[in-house]
Amino acid sequence: MGILSCAVVSQAAGLSAAHHIQIELIPGAKKLIGQNDITIKPNGTESLEFRLSERATRIEVQINKNPRNFDFENGRLRLMLKPHERFAELQITIHYAANFDDPVPVQPINMDNPGFGVTATISEKGSFLLAGAGWYPELVNSSANYRVTVTAPSGLIAVTAGRSLGHRIKNGKTVSDWEVNYPVEGLSLSVARYVVEEKSVGDVTVATYLLPQNRHLAAAYLAATAGYLSLYSDLFGAYPFQKFAVVENFFPTGYGFPSYTLMGGRVLQLPFIVGTSLGHEIAHCWWGNGVYVDATQGNWSEGLTTYVADYRFKEMKSREAARDHRRQWLRNYSTLVAPQNDFALDRFQSRYDPVTRTIGYDKGAMVFHMIRRNLGEEAFWGALRDIYRNRLFRRTSWSDLQDAFETRGKRSLQEFFDQWVYRRGAPRFSLAGVRAEHTGSIWNVKGQIIQRWPYFSFPLGLALKTRKQTAVQKIFVSGRAVSFELNSDHRPQKLIADPEDDIFRRLSPSEIPPAVNALKSSPSVMTVLSEKLNPELKKAAGILALSLGLKHNEFVTESELDRQMLAENDILVIGLPSRKDLLQKMPARVTIQSDSFSLNEKVYEKPFGTFFGVFEHPVAANRIAALFMPLSPQHADVVARKITHYGKYSYLAFQSGKNLDKGIWPAETSPLVYEWDQGK
Ligand SMILES: [Zn+2]
């Protein structure tokens, strides 16, 4: 599921400064009053420039306690320095006030943007001020240490990066103090009526800042956080910060910041977050928020974090779970990234849609998997430890990673990086001319791997299955065709190329069962309202189309749908259609009636059940048909919002809005599998 995303802070070299930011929040007026005391040595610079929100007013500047004139334009505040000031240590004080009131979404439908465009908002419910929103004067092209003091109405506690110096009551107000003593370029701030729980894990403070109604979640988050910190400290080296906090936001975001994560309450309540997204955000403290990304050469941190978190958790579960996960990456790439939308991994910056997500996260992770297969365990993990030790808080690029892997692996990876990182695309290959001959006591199997252009070079496993055993042999593939020859003592039954899905490739259409993702990436959809549709379900149909992010979608009624429209579009049918031909390719494990449906031998009745399925199109090969079938309007809106999160599934059944069954239709054939007729 794509709930969380990560704000990875990029660093600029240059001047170093120490800030003491003092904020007084006035939530009733959606306003803050700020004072920033900055200690800096300008190193000969003639002027200093600060980013500060365009919404700032009542600005006053002092240098060494004397008032100073300034320019303030387009969110930039400029001070000219006198010659004698340019090499001295200066005390600069900036006073300002600002209103921040970005509208906050209550129940967002599309989750592609992790912050829903909100950069800064102050309210009675809570405040959220994102780094880069200019809520404090930030010295351009500098790295800085910070002390942050936030004064707010009683009970409102502030959280930011770094170490908490505690919360206290002063003159009936709550004061929160924070200290950040490693170089960061931008700070975000969250303020709400938090219940704080803390626990020490070695030298690190693990904390939760939850709203009162979710305080019962603290124990599970504290325990899981402690577990992840020790997992990654063992794997990569000591955790780089003094705390890690799980912070609840008052609207549904998913952000990972250096030393804390900020999630909406509803997200925190989801049972799988502790086991997946939390670990991903914590892994970012090493990769992205610890070792920084050199954004000029693409963002490698999402691929690596996905590999060492989301994927590694599957691997810790079982070999099959890990393999299924890799297969899912291949399915995502093959269905969500059309060749004309594809781009090289080193051009990925951040995700904002399924294509960027699939390349940056899924392909990125698969590339790290292939490096690991190529170098072996010791060199792969050793190189990651080297990178972490040598490049903590430094901008790091794909080529720095390549260097580290080459050093540990003692070989050039230039060709590998050229084809997987710096070039777009993925290989497409198949088995051809497979035959077996029985000579003497030996079976001799011959065949070829044929590639379509563009060609890639990679090691490939070939698994030959007999009644007695499965033997895997490696060959090296490059160019258009490679011949191979295998011997076996027993009659061969099945030959499988890349049996473990270790190679990143574009699957053939026959290997991809129709799934929700195919609908999400469809170039054109007709949403067909069935003839006898309950009018109340039209709203749910609209929510569904919106949450799936359908780009070219048109609503028609069943009678308006003519032959040409049907042949030229994917279709999404709402409710049980009168025309039976629309659903003729629906697999036999589903039966639909007007008041009930059955799936996998379970019956769902009106008014509680809802079915959603994606299957083959009734008339057009390579197109798909989908059915959204709520048995009543009662839970239809709720389910309509949820379906988009089940991208990889072919079918879903909901009872009273809760998912009860989900699955993928079995894949039909693969060009990487050859089966001998038995008995011949
Ligand atoms: Zn991430």
XYZ file of C-alpha atoms and ligand atoms in Angstrom:
681
model
C 0.000 0.000 0.000
C 1.228 3.454 -0.797
C 0.416 5.401 2.276
C 3.709 6.802 3.402
C 6.225 8.820 1.560
C 9.316 10.470 2.739
C 10.613 13.981 2.872
C 14.303 13.536 2.475
C 16.206 16.654 3.382
C 18.895 17.749 0.982
C 21.956 19.539 2.248
C 23.830 22.538 1.050
C 27.389 23.236 1.954
C 28.458 26.777 2.725
C 28.124 28.864 5.840
C 27.422 27.288 9.165
C 25.172 29.011 11.636
C 23.536 28.439 14.994
C 19.872 29.406 15.299
C 17.743 29.904 18.348
C 14.201 29.947 17.019
C 11.564 31.172 19.468
C 7.997 30.790 18.365
C 4.829 31.841 20.106
C 1.770 30.159 18.616
C -1.625 31.871 18.647
C -3.812 29.108 17.204
C -7.073 31.057 17.512
C -5.679 33.631 15.065
C -3.835 30.978 12.933
C -0.729 32.962 13.658
C 2.765 32.783 15.045
C 5.074 35.445 16.428
C 8.706 34.583 15.925
C 12.156 35.606 16.958
C 15.268 33.995 15.526
C 18.688 34.663 17.086
C 21.410 33.637 14.690
C 25.102 33.365 15.431
C 27.190 33.320 12.302
C 30.628 34.020 10.851
C 29.997 35.347 7.321
C 33.457 34.279 6.009
C 33.823 37.387 3.881
C 30.321 37.325 2.398
C 28.971 40.808 1.530
C 25.324 39.980 2.131
C 23.211 37.355 3.823
C 20.031 35.963 2.395
C 17.263 34.191 4.322
C 14.228 32.306 3.100
C 11.168 33.508 4.979
C 7.526 33.036 4.070
C 5.962 35.724 1.884
C 3.230 35.763 4.505
C 5.642 37.229 7.093
C 4.864 40.713 8.416
C 6.192 43.064 11.123
C 9.774 42.118 10.307
C 12.566 43.786 12.279
C 16.265 42.972 12.031
C 19.125 43.729 14.410
C 22.797 43.020 13.971
C 24.724 42.988 17.236
C 21.654 44.623 18.846
C 21.560 47.558 16.388
C 18.593 47.900 14.006
C 19.474 47.147 10.402
C 17.695 47.845 7.110
C 16.840 44.952 4.840
C 15.106 43.956 1.591
C 12.217 41.547 1.686
C 10.887 40.339 -1.626
C 9.465 37.045 -2.970
C 10.128 35.244 0.277
C 13.776 36.348 0.455
C 15.134 38.593 3.165
C 18.500 40.226 2.318
C 20.933 42.017 4.615
C 24.000 43.902 3.398
C 27.001 43.532 5.697
C 29.436 46.327 6.454
C 33.089 45.587 5.615
C 34.115 45.131 9.259
C 31.258 42.696 9.834
C 32.208 40.306 7.064
C 34.789 38.336 9.040
C 33.468 38.847 12.553
C 31.108 36.608 14.499
C 27.721 38.306 14.290
C 24.578 38.126 16.406
C 21.609 38.640 14.137
C 18.085 38.865 15.510
C 15.036 38.709 13.271
C 11.556 39.426 14.648
C 8.516 38.612 12.538
C 4.921 37.414 12.571
C 3.028 35.280 10.079
C -0.367 33.689 9.462
C -0.452 30.145 8.164
C -3.785 28.626 7.227
C -3.464 26.164 4.349
C -6.782 24.297 4.180
C -6.460 20.816 5.648
C -8.193 17.839 4.008
C -10.590 15.960 6.252
C -11.061 12.768 4.253
C -8.801 12.778 1.219
C -9.636 10.468 -1.665
C -6.386 10.291 -3.570
C -3.241 9.560 -1.549
C -0.560 10.205 -4.161
C 0.701 13.374 -2.468
C 1.775 12.587 1.097
C 0.959 16.045 2.458
C -2.009 16.903 0.202
C -0.299 20.142 -0.718
C -0.428 21.445 2.853
C 2.834 23.171 3.731
C 1.896 25.259 6.748
C -1.174 25.564 8.891
C -1.833 26.736 12.450
C -5.122 25.830 14.119
C -6.761 24.966 17.417
C -6.665 21.277 16.443
C -2.981 21.315 15.702
C -0.215 22.980 13.749
C 1.927 21.655 10.938
C 4.818 23.699 9.577
C 6.849 21.990 6.881
C 10.534 22.652 6.245
C 10.710 25.007 3.302
C 7.432 26.778 4.176
C 9.426 29.677 5.589
C 8.010 29.523 9.127
C 11.389 30.710 10.394
C 14.196 32.658 8.634
C 16.450 30.056 7.086
C 19.899 31.088 5.909
C 20.272 30.192 2.233
C 23.073 27.810 1.346
C 24.024 27.009 4.896
C 23.904 24.178 7.324
C 22.910 24.994 10.839
C 22.442 23.785 14.375
C 19.225 24.759 16.064
C 17.662 25.418 19.394
C 13.882 25.655 19.080
C 11.592 27.017 21.784
C 7.861 26.902 21.145
C 5.383 28.615 23.467
C 1.747 27.641 22.984
C -1.544 27.576 24.890
C -1.511 25.121 27.780
C -1.296 21.459 26.724
C -0.035 22.069 23.181
C 3.288 20.256 22.815
C 5.717 20.852 19.939
C 7.869 18.235 18.199
C 10.719 18.661 15.743
C 14.009 17.015 14.839
C 16.800 16.482 17.351
C 16.566 16.000 21.091
C 13.781 17.073 23.423
C 14.932 19.284 26.278
C 11.522 18.812 27.864
C 8.187 20.581 28.186
C 7.284 22.991 30.946
C 4.510 25.337 31.998
C 5.350 29.020 32.137
C 2.760 31.768 32.823
C -0.022 29.270 32.085
C 1.473 28.331 28.713
C 3.242 25.175 27.560
C 6.856 25.653 26.469
C 8.633 22.945 24.450
C 12.416 23.041 23.967
C 14.372 21.181 21.319
C 18.017 21.018 20.342
C 19.405 19.866 17.006
C 23.157 19.477 17.115
C 23.845 17.886 13.763
C 23.760 19.914 10.550
C 20.303 20.095 8.965
C 19.107 22.456 6.315
C 15.421 22.592 7.115
C 13.218 21.913 10.099
C 9.573 20.921 10.263
C 7.400 21.464 13.320
C 4.279 19.706 14.601
C 2.189 20.896 17.506
C -0.877 19.278 19.106
C -2.310 18.070 22.429
C 0.053 15.167 22.624
C 0.313 12.424 25.183
C 4.059 11.736 25.313
C 5.525 8.314 26.105
C 9.272 7.721 26.162
C 11.629 4.833 26.601
C 15.428 4.550 26.447
C 17.098 2.106 24.118
C 20.811 2.371 24.825
C 21.675 6.030 24.211
C 18.602 6.643 22.086
C 15.238 7.945 23.283
C 12.290 6.285 21.617
C 9.095 8.313 21.928
C 5.479 8.518 20.833
C 3.539 11.782 20.542
C -0.051 10.646 20.141
C -3.403 12.353 20.431
C -5.348 11.183 23.512
C -7.700 8.888 21.562
C -4.749 6.919 20.190
C -2.589 6.764 23.314
C -3.240 3.017 23.603
C -1.093 2.509 20.478
C 2.045 3.781 22.232
C 3.308 0.478 23.636
C 3.231 -1.307 20.270
C 4.991 1.570 18.484
C 7.659 1.946 21.167
C 8.446 -1.775 21.123
C 8.545 -1.993 17.335
C 10.704 1.137 17.048
C 13.214 -0.284 19.521
C 13.343 -3.481 17.459
C 13.996 -1.650 14.187
C 16.699 0.528 15.739
C 18.639 -2.508 16.863
C 18.061 -4.358 13.572
C 19.522 -1.517 11.507
C 22.253 -0.576 13.970
C 23.538 -4.158 13.685
C 23.221 -4.118 9.916
C 24.662 -0.686 9.061
C 26.211 0.975 12.127
C 24.982 2.992 15.114
C 21.764 5.017 14.768
C 22.757 8.607 13.875
C 20.265 10.556 16.026
C 19.433 10.930 19.708
C 15.767 10.041 19.394
C 13.207 8.468 17.160
C 9.630 9.600 17.622
C 6.350 8.426 16.160
C 4.277 11.597 15.902
C 0.580 11.743 15.117
C -0.624 14.396 12.746
C -4.111 15.849 13.048
C -4.729 15.250 9.365
C -3.705 12.236 7.299
C -0.100 12.682 6.192
C 2.684 10.194 5.880
C 6.084 11.817 6.290
C 9.481 10.597 7.363
C 11.759 13.261 8.804
C 15.225 12.945 10.303
C 14.592 11.274 13.684
C 10.795 11.169 13.503
C 7.853 10.134 11.413
C 4.596 12.043 11.132
C 1.489 10.005 10.390
C -2.225 10.640 10.482
C -4.210 8.962 13.257
C -6.121 6.739 10.889
C -2.867 5.543 9.351
C -1.369 4.834 12.795
C -4.390 2.675 13.609
C -3.894 0.435 10.567
C -2.609 -2.857 11.969
C 0.098 -3.430 9.322
C 1.835 -0.039 9.695
C 3.919 -1.204 12.676
C 5.217 -4.102 10.583
C 5.872 -2.227 7.335
C 5.834 1.562 6.982
C 7.304 2.245 10.421
C 10.356 0.141 9.584
C 10.668 1.895 6.229
C 10.678 5.325 7.879
C 13.232 4.216 10.452
C 15.501 2.765 7.742
C 15.452 6.249 6.158
C 17.313 7.538 9.216
C 20.308 5.689 7.760
C 19.472 6.141 4.055
C 18.234 9.543 2.944
C 18.029 11.307 6.298
C 21.416 9.984 7.513
C 23.453 9.500 4.350
C 21.999 12.321 2.250
C 20.919 12.093 -1.360
C 22.814 14.113 -3.946
C 19.674 15.135 -5.803
C 21.566 16.258 -8.884
C 22.125 12.593 -9.732
C 18.807 11.098 -8.764
C 17.371 9.729 -5.542
C 18.646 6.231 -4.706
C 17.333 6.311 -1.126
C 13.804 5.044 -1.830
C 15.017 1.976 -3.689
C 17.542 1.123 -1.000
C 15.124 1.797 1.864
C 12.454 -0.334 0.194
C 15.009 -3.105 -0.192
C 16.336 -3.064 3.377
C 12.903 -2.530 4.950
C 9.738 -3.595 3.090
C 11.537 -6.328 1.180
C 13.774 -7.475 4.017
C 10.751 -7.988 6.268
C 9.321 -10.370 3.661
C 12.651 -12.135 3.444
C 12.713 -12.549 7.230
C 9.296 -14.196 6.951
C 10.085 -16.719 4.225
C 11.815 -17.338 0.945
C 8.432 -17.572 -0.797
C 7.261 -14.237 0.615
C 10.453 -12.606 -0.685
C 10.018 -14.160 -4.099
C 6.369 -13.093 -4.278
C 7.469 -9.558 -3.434
C 10.005 -9.491 -6.266
C 7.365 -10.885 -8.623
C 5.063 -8.079 -7.546
C 7.719 -5.488 -8.438
C 7.913 -7.021 -11.915
C 4.125 -6.973 -12.240
C 4.000 -3.356 -11.093
C 6.619 -2.311 -13.613
C 5.000 -4.265 -16.435
C 1.508 -2.913 -15.803
C 2.118 0.588 -14.424
C 5.059 1.766 -16.527
C 4.227 1.892 -20.226
C 7.426 1.972 -22.342
C 6.724 5.554 -23.430
C 6.552 6.683 -19.767
C 9.666 4.832 -18.677
C 12.788 6.673 -17.512
C 16.212 5.800 -16.137
C 16.548 5.208 -12.396
C 19.049 8.055 -11.999
C 16.316 10.475 -13.087
C 14.022 9.552 -10.205
C 13.657 12.347 -7.631
C 10.469 11.666 -5.678
C 7.219 9.881 -6.214
C 4.057 11.664 -7.229
C 2.266 8.990 -9.264
C 2.351 5.238 -9.942
C 5.068 5.530 -12.616
C 7.540 7.450 -10.436
C 6.740 5.195 -7.512
C 7.341 2.008 -9.495
C 10.660 3.161 -10.911
C 12.048 4.856 -7.813
C 10.930 2.281 -5.270
C 10.336 -1.045 -7.025
C 12.929 -0.957 -9.776
C 15.365 0.725 -7.391
C 14.926 -2.088 -4.853
C 15.312 -4.729 -7.559
C 18.585 -3.131 -8.669
C 19.932 -3.458 -5.115
C 18.763 -7.073 -5.145
C 20.748 -7.722 -8.330
C 23.840 -6.016 -6.872
C 23.550 -8.276 -3.834
C 23.215 -11.401 -6.017
C 26.182 -10.204 -8.040
C 28.525 -9.419 -5.113
C 27.410 -11.872 -2.455
C 26.252 -11.227 1.114
C 29.499 -10.116 2.676
C 30.499 -7.590 0.030
C 26.965 -6.180 -0.338
C 26.287 -5.511 3.345
C 29.923 -4.553 3.905
C 29.692 -1.884 1.199
C 26.545 -0.452 2.790
C 28.362 -0.244 6.141
C 31.277 1.510 4.382
C 28.945 4.053 2.794
C 27.214 4.759 6.074
C 30.496 5.168 7.982
C 32.131 7.355 5.327
C 29.218 9.434 4.096
C 26.901 10.128 7.063
C 25.320 13.601 6.617
C 27.079 13.981 3.257
C 25.458 14.238 -0.135
C 25.858 10.929 -1.860
C 25.181 9.904 -5.444
C 24.673 6.708 -7.408
C 28.320 6.890 -8.445
C 29.450 7.037 -4.793
C 27.399 3.896 -4.221
C 28.938 2.282 -7.296
C 32.448 3.048 -5.969
C 31.684 1.447 -2.619
C 30.213 -1.697 -4.180
C 33.142 -1.963 -6.601
C 35.677 -1.611 -3.793
C 34.092 -4.380 -1.744
C 33.252 -6.523 -4.758
C 36.735 -6.053 -6.271
C 35.307 -5.712 -9.782
C 33.957 -3.103 -12.147
C 30.209 -2.586 -12.081
C 30.241 -0.047 -14.897
C 28.259 -2.154 -17.337
C 25.811 -3.075 -14.575
C 25.190 0.560 -13.587
C 25.031 1.680 -17.218
C 22.227 -0.670 -18.091
C 20.223 -0.734 -14.858
C 20.742 2.763 -13.404
C 21.684 5.143 -16.203
C 19.579 3.608 -18.967
C 15.837 3.162 -18.984
C 13.966 -0.017 -19.758
C 14.174 -3.663 -18.828
C 14.999 -6.825 -20.738
C 12.335 -8.912 -22.439
C 13.440 -12.456 -23.096
C 12.053 -15.927 -23.663
C 12.976 -19.556 -24.073
C 13.139 -20.829 -27.634
C 13.856 -24.093 -29.446
C 13.861 -26.184 -26.275
C 14.303 -29.901 -26.964
C 15.523 -32.984 -25.123
C 17.397 -35.993 -26.471
C 17.963 -39.279 -24.720
C 21.474 -40.520 -25.476
C 22.793 -43.452 -23.523
C 21.723 -42.963 -19.939
C 21.724 -39.158 -20.179
C 19.062 -36.662 -21.158
C 20.525 -33.766 -23.077
C 18.473 -30.528 -23.068
C 19.253 -27.787 -25.579
C 17.681 -24.439 -26.237
C 18.175 -20.690 -26.508
C 17.375 -17.513 -24.645
C 16.167 -14.942 -27.147
C 16.154 -11.240 -26.197
C 14.200 -8.453 -27.761
C 16.000 -5.181 -28.351
C 17.420 -3.340 -26.397
C 19.707 -6.081 -25.139
C 20.856 -6.434 -21.562
C 23.627 -8.563 -20.040
C 22.925 -10.595 -16.910
C 23.453 -13.950 -15.258
C 20.398 -16.179 -15.572
C 19.363 -19.275 -13.602
C 17.862 -22.205 -15.517
C 15.980 -24.729 -13.394
C 15.475 -28.185 -14.877
C 12.853 -30.226 -13.104
C 12.618 -33.983 -13.227
C 10.602 -36.490 -11.216
C 13.542 -36.801 -8.819
C 14.926 -33.298 -8.417
C 15.284 -29.719 -9.599
C 18.770 -28.706 -10.714
C 19.652 -25.031 -11.282
C 22.429 -23.987 -13.612
C 23.629 -20.446 -14.354
C 24.295 -19.080 -17.815
C 25.279 -15.576 -18.879
C 22.909 -13.802 -21.235
C 23.934 -11.014 -23.586
C 23.010 -9.970 -27.096
C 20.091 -11.270 -29.135
C 20.454 -14.998 -28.528
C 22.374 -17.314 -26.237
C 22.400 -21.092 -26.612
C 22.536 -23.424 -23.645
C 22.870 -27.105 -23.019
C 22.007 -29.026 -19.837
C 22.360 -32.672 -18.918
C 20.159 -34.725 -16.672
C 20.077 -38.326 -15.465
C 16.291 -38.313 -15.540
C 13.617 -37.497 -18.049
C 13.070 -33.713 -17.976
C 9.611 -32.467 -17.044
C 9.915 -28.706 -16.920
C 12.501 -26.040 -17.701
C 12.141 -22.622 -16.028
C 14.316 -19.603 -16.787
C 14.838 -17.224 -13.840
C 12.832 -19.496 -11.516
C 13.270 -17.153 -8.530
C 12.509 -13.852 -10.310
C 15.973 -12.490 -9.611
C 16.213 -10.446 -12.816
C 14.377 -7.183 -13.386
C 12.404 -7.624 -16.587
C 9.237 -6.692 -18.399
C 6.756 -9.558 -18.084
C 4.859 -10.750 -21.102
C 1.102 -10.021 -21.073
C 0.316 -13.722 -20.516
C 2.204 -13.576 -17.202
C 0.119 -10.741 -15.790
C -3.287 -11.546 -14.374
C -5.640 -8.550 -14.631
C -5.521 -6.491 -11.421
C -6.633 -3.168 -9.940
C -3.319 -1.599 -11.029
C -4.121 -2.312 -14.666
C -7.271 -0.271 -14.265
C -5.384 2.536 -12.480
C -2.937 2.833 -15.361
C -5.527 2.385 -18.105
C -5.227 4.871 -20.971
C -9.016 5.065 -21.346
C -11.886 3.762 -19.264
C -15.632 3.699 -19.848
C -17.432 3.575 -16.519
C -20.689 1.825 -17.331
C -23.648 2.410 -15.023
C -25.827 -0.696 -15.156
C -29.435 -0.404 -16.235
C -31.092 -1.042 -12.868
C -28.464 0.725 -10.755
C -29.700 2.162 -7.457
C -29.258 5.945 -8.024
C -27.562 6.259 -4.628
C -24.652 4.208 -5.996
C -23.722 6.870 -8.547
C -21.872 8.815 -5.874
C -19.816 5.739 -4.968
C -18.998 5.276 -8.666
C -17.647 8.833 -8.749
C -15.540 8.284 -5.600
C -14.178 5.056 -7.066
C -13.137 6.696 -10.344
C -11.486 9.549 -8.439
C -9.644 7.375 -5.943
C -8.348 5.117 -8.716
C -6.985 8.259 -10.363
C -8.560 7.325 -13.731
C -7.144 9.790 -16.223
C -9.379 9.374 -19.231
C -12.664 8.245 -17.846
C -16.155 8.705 -19.186
C -19.440 7.747 -17.542
C -22.040 6.080 -19.744
C -25.174 4.083 -19.099
C -25.421 0.519 -20.252
C -27.694 1.448 -23.140
C -25.346 4.210 -24.309
C -22.426 1.786 -24.589
C -22.135 0.869 -28.253
C -19.934 -1.739 -29.919
C -17.184 0.677 -30.812
C -16.987 2.223 -27.340
C -16.812 -1.254 -25.877
C -14.093 -2.409 -28.275
C -11.896 0.672 -27.804
C -11.918 1.077 -24.021
C -11.312 -0.719 -20.785
C -14.616 -0.928 -18.961
C -15.582 -0.483 -15.344
C -19.105 -1.756 -14.758
C -21.025 -0.410 -11.764
C -23.698 -2.787 -10.490
C -25.044 -5.925 -12.147
C -25.502 -5.270 -15.871
C -28.456 -6.581 -17.867
C -26.067 -7.411 -20.719
C -24.532 -10.700 -19.672
C -21.818 -10.459 -22.351
C -19.994 -7.721 -20.385
C -19.062 -10.196 -17.660
C -18.529 -13.261 -19.832
C -14.780 -13.494 -19.075
C -15.281 -13.385 -15.340
C -13.594 -16.457 -13.810
C -15.792 -19.278 -12.573
C -14.902 -18.810 -8.942
C -17.192 -15.760 -8.879
C -20.940 -15.832 -9.408
C -22.939 -12.651 -9.257
C -26.666 -12.225 -8.654
C -28.686 -9.125 -7.950
C -28.969 -9.786 -4.188
C -25.853 -11.797 -3.492
C -22.580 -13.000 -4.883
C -20.273 -15.875 -4.151
C -16.496 -15.893 -4.283
C -14.220 -18.824 -3.460
C -17.251 -20.757 -2.226
C -18.390 -18.125 0.262
C -21.717 -16.353 -0.206
C -22.107 -12.611 0.469
C -25.615 -11.251 0.987
C -27.453 -7.983 0.658
C -26.992 -5.397 2.176
C -23.493 -6.083 3.570
C -21.418 -7.431 0.687
C -19.442 -5.635 -2.019
C -17.519 -7.310 -4.821
C -14.785 -5.790 -6.943
C -12.978 -7.714 -9.663
C -10.783 -7.084 -12.705
C -10.746 -9.649 -15.492
C -10.394 -10.037 -19.224
C -12.283 -7.760 -21.554
C -15.278 -9.374 -23.291
C -14.209 -8.444 -26.840
C -10.773 -6.775 -26.919
C -7.613 -8.750 -26.271
C -5.129 -6.837 -24.044
C -7.914 -4.769 -22.526
C -9.612 -5.314 -19.220
C -13.069 -5.246 -17.673
C -13.834 -4.543 -14.040
C -16.952 -4.905 -11.941
C -17.847 -2.854 -8.856
C -20.835 -4.534 -7.257
C -22.066 -3.181 -3.919
C -25.171 -5.121 -2.885
C -26.538 -1.941 -1.302
C -25.468 1.722 -0.967
C -24.828 1.166 2.759
C -21.051 0.572 2.584
C -20.446 1.509 -1.033
C -18.669 4.864 -0.432
C -16.331 3.390 2.159
C -15.356 0.484 -0.095
C -14.989 2.779 -3.117
C -12.265 4.679 -1.264
C -10.427 1.509 -0.253
C -10.099 -0.315 -3.564
C -7.218 1.816 -4.844
C -5.035 0.505 -1.986
C -5.371 -3.076 -3.242
C -3.517 -2.386 -6.510
C -1.952 -5.768 -6.986
C -5.138 -7.787 -6.484
C -7.476 -9.160 -9.144
C -10.500 -9.564 -6.910
C -11.771 -8.253 -3.575
C -14.761 -9.044 -1.387
C -15.913 -6.749 1.397
C -18.386 -7.397 4.201
C -19.792 -4.298 5.934
C -16.957 -2.245 4.441
C -14.217 -4.600 5.685
C -12.076 -6.623 3.324
C -12.706 -10.351 3.800
C -11.168 -11.908 0.709
C -8.603 -10.818 -1.876
C -6.481 -12.557 -4.447
C -4.798 -12.675 -7.820
C -6.109 -14.876 -10.659
C -3.480 -17.491 -11.546
C -1.166 -16.500 -14.431
C -1.767 -18.496 -17.548
C 1.455 -19.100 -19.435
C 5.007 -17.809 -19.390
C 7.594 -17.628 -22.176
C 10.160 -18.575 -19.505
C 8.597 -21.962 -18.800
C 8.799 -25.007 -21.041
C 6.910 -28.169 -20.130
C 7.382 -31.545 -21.754
C 4.343 -33.624 -22.534
C 4.445 -36.431 -20.058
C 4.175 -39.974 -21.336
C 5.995 -39.232 -24.579
Zn 10.662 6.154 1.670
